[in-house]
Short mmCIF file of C-alpha atoms in Angstrom, two decimals:
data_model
loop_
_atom_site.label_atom_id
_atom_site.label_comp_id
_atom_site.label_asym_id
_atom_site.label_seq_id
_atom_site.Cartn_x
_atom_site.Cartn_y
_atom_site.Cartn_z
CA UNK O 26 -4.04 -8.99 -6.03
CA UNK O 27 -4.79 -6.72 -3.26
CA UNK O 28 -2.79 -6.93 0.16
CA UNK O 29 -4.14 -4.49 3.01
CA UNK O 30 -2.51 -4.01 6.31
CA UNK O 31 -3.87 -2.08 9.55
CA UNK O 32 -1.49 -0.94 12.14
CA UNK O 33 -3.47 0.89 14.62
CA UNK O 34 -0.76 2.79 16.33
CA UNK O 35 0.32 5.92 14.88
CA UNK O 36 2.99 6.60 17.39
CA UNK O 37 4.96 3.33 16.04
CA UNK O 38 5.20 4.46 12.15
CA UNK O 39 8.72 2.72 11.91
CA UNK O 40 6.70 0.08 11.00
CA UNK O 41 6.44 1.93 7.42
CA UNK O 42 9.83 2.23 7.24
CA UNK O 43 10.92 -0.76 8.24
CA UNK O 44 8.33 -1.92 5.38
CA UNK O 45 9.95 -0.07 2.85
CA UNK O 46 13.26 -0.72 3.91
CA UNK O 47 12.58 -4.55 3.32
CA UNK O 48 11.09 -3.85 0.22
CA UNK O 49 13.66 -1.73 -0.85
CA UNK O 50 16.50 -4.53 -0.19
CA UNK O 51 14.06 -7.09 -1.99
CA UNK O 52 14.96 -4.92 -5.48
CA UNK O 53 11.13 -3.90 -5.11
CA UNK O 54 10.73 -0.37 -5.57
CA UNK O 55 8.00 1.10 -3.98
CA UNK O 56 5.63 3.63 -4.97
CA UNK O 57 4.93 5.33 -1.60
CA UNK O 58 1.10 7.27 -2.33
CA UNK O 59 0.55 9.75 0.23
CA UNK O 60 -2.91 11.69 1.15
CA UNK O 61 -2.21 15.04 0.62
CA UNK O 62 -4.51 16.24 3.41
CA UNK O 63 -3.68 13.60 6.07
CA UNK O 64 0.28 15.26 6.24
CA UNK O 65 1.56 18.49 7.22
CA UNK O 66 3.91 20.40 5.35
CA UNK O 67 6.67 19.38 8.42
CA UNK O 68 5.46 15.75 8.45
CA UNK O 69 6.31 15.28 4.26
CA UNK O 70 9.56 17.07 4.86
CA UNK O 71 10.22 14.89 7.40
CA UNK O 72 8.69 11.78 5.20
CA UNK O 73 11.08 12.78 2.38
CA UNK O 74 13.96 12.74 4.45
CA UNK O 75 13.18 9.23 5.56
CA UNK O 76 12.50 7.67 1.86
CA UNK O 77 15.71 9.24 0.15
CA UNK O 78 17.72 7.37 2.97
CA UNK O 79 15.97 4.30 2.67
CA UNK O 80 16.69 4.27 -0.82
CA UNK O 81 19.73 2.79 -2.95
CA UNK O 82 21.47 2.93 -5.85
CA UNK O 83 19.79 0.01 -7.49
CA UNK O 84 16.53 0.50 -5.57
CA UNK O 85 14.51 3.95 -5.35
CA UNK O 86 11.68 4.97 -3.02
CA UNK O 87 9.09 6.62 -5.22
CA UNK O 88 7.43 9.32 -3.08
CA UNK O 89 4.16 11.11 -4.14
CA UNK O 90 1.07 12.79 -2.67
CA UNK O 91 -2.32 12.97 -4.40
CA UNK O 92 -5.81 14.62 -3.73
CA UNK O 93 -7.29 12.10 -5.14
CA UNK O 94 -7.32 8.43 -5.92
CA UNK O 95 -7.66 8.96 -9.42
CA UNK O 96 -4.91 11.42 -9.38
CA UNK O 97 -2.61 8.53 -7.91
CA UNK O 98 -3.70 5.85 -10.11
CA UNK O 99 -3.03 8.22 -13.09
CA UNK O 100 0.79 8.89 -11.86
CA UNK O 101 1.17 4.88 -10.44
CA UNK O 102 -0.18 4.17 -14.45
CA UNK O 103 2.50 6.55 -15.70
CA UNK O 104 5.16 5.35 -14.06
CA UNK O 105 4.37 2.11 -13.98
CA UNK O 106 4.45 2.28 -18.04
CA UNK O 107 8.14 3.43 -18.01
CA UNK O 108 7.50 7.00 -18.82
CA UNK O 109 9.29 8.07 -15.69
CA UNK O 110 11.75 5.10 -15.28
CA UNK O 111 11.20 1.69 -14.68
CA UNK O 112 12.10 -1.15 -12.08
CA UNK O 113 10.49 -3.64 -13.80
CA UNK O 114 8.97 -4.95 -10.00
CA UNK O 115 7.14 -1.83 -8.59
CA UNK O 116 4.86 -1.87 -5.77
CA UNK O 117 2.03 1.03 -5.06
CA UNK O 118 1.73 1.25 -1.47
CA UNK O 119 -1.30 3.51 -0.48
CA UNK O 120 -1.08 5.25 2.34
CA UNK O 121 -4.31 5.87 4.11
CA UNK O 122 -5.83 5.40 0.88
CA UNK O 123 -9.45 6.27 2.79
CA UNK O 124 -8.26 9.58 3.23
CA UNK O 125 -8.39 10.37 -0.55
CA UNK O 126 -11.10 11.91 -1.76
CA UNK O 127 -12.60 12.10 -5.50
CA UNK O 128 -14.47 14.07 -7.65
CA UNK O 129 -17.35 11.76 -7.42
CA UNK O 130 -18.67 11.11 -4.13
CA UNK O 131 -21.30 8.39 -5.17
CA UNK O 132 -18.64 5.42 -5.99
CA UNK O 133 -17.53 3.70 -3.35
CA UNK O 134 -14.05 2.99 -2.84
CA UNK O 135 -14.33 -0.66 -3.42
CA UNK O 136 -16.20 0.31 -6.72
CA UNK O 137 -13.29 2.50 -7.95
CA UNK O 138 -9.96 -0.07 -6.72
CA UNK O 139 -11.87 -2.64 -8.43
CA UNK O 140 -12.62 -0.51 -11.77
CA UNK O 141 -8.54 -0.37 -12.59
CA UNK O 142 -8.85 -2.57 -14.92
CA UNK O 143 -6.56 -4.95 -16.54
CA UNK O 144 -3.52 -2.30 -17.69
CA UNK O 145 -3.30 -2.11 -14.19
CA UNK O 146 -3.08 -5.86 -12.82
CA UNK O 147 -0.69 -5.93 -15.67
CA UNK O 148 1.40 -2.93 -14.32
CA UNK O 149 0.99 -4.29 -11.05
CA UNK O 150 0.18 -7.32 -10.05
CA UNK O 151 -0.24 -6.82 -6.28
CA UNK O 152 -0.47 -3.37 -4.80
CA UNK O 153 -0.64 -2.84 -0.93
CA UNK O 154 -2.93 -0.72 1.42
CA UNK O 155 -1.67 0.03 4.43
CA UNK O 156 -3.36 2.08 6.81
CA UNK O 157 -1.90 3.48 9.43
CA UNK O 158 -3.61 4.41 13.23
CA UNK O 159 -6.46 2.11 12.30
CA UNK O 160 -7.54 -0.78 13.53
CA UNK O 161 -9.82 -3.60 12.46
CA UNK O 162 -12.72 -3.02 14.71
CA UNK O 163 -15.98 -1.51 13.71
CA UNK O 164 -15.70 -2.03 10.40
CA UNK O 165 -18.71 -1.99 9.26
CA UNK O 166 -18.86 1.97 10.32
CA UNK O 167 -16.24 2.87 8.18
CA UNK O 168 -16.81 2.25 4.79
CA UNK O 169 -13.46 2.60 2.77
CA UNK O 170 -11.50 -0.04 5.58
CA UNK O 171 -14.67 -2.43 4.85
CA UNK O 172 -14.35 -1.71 0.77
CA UNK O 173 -10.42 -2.84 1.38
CA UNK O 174 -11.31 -5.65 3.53
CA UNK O 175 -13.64 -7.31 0.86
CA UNK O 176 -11.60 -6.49 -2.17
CA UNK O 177 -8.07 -7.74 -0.82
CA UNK O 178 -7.12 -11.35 -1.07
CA UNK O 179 -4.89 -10.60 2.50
CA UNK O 180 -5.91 -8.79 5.15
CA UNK O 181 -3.40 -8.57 8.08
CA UNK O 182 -3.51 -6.21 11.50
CA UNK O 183 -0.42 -5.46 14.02
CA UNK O 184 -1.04 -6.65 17.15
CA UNK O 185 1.69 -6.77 19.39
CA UNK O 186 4.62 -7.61 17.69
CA UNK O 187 3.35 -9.85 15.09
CA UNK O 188 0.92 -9.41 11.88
CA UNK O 189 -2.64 -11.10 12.59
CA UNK O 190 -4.09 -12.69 9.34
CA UNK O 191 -8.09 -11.14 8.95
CA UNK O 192 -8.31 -12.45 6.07
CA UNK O 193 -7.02 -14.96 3.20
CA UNK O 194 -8.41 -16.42 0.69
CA UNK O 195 -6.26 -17.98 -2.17
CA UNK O 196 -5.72 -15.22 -5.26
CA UNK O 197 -5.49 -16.17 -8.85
CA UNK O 198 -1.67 -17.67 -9.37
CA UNK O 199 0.27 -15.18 -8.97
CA UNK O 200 2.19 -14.47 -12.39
CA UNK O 201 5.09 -12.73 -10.57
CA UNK O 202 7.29 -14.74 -8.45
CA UNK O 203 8.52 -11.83 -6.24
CA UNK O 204 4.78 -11.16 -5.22
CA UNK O 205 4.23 -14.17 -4.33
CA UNK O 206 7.81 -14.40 -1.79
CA UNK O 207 6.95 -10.89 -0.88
CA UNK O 208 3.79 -12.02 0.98
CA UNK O 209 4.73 -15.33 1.94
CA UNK O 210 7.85 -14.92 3.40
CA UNK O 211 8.06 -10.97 4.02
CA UNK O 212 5.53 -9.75 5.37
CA UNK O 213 3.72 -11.78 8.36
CA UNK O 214 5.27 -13.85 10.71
CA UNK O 215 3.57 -17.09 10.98
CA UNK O 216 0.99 -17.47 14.00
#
């Protein structure tokens, strides 16, 4: 299941922590996928800082940047394996996951979150977009934000104070209990 969130003020990115934080005292550990060119080198510094305090001992911030968005579905599919640890109830958050790029320019973005395939549902079985200094409008003239508005089962925008549902449309039963309190009860507050 696919969950994207807009938030179209950059200047109030304590929504992402506060996000992680929550997720973070849930026993979710999230796997925090960065753009690598939509930071500077003082922003990830800074963006580091901020994920190793959010973290705990039982409950670890995974923070990576990636080129590309097969280069971050390779290391989500890698961790999420147990190569490099395991939770056992991980989370990829993408981060401005339209600011990726890939080698091949003629698949959509849609096209590519939908090709994961079924390792990674089973990896995963809800991963989150959230983009950050975007907002809903106009998109039909942006072609990734409409690509994560079709695919996801949840679409939800800041406005205000308070999340406003875009979008939902009842996913498969959700395997996972935690995913399904995570959206239900975390995330929005009811309108």
């Amino acid at each position: 299941m696919y969950l994207t969130l807009f938030h179209p003020s950059r200047s109030k990115s304590f929504v992402l922590v506060k996000y992680l934080y929550r997720l973070v005292r849930k026993g979710i550990r999230p796997i925090l996928i960065v753009p690598k060119t939509s930071v500077s080198m003082e922003d990830g510094l800074a963006l580091g800082r901020m994920v190793s305090k959010i973290s705990n001992e039982e409950t670890q911030v995974v923070l990576t940047f990636a080129e590309s968005f097969t280069q971050a579905v390779s290391f989500c599919t890698e961790l999420g394996s147990g190569k490099l640890g395991s939770s056992g109830r991980d989370l990829p958050v993408f981060l401005d996951v339209t600011h990726l790029q890939d080698s091949r320019q003629d698949r959509d973005l849609g096209e590519m979150i939908q090709g994961l395939g079924e390792k990674w549902t089973s990896l995963f079985p809800l991963t989150c977009f959230l983009e950050i200094g975007r907002d809903s409008s106009r998109l039909g003239e942006a072609s990734g934000r409409t690509s994560l508005f079709q695919i996801s089962s949840l679409v939800l925008e800041r406005k205000g104070g308070m999340w406003k549902r875009l979008k939902e449309e009842p996913g498969p039963s959700l395997s996972e209990d935690w995913t399904e309190d995570l959206i239900y009860t975390l995330l929005p507050e009811k309108n």
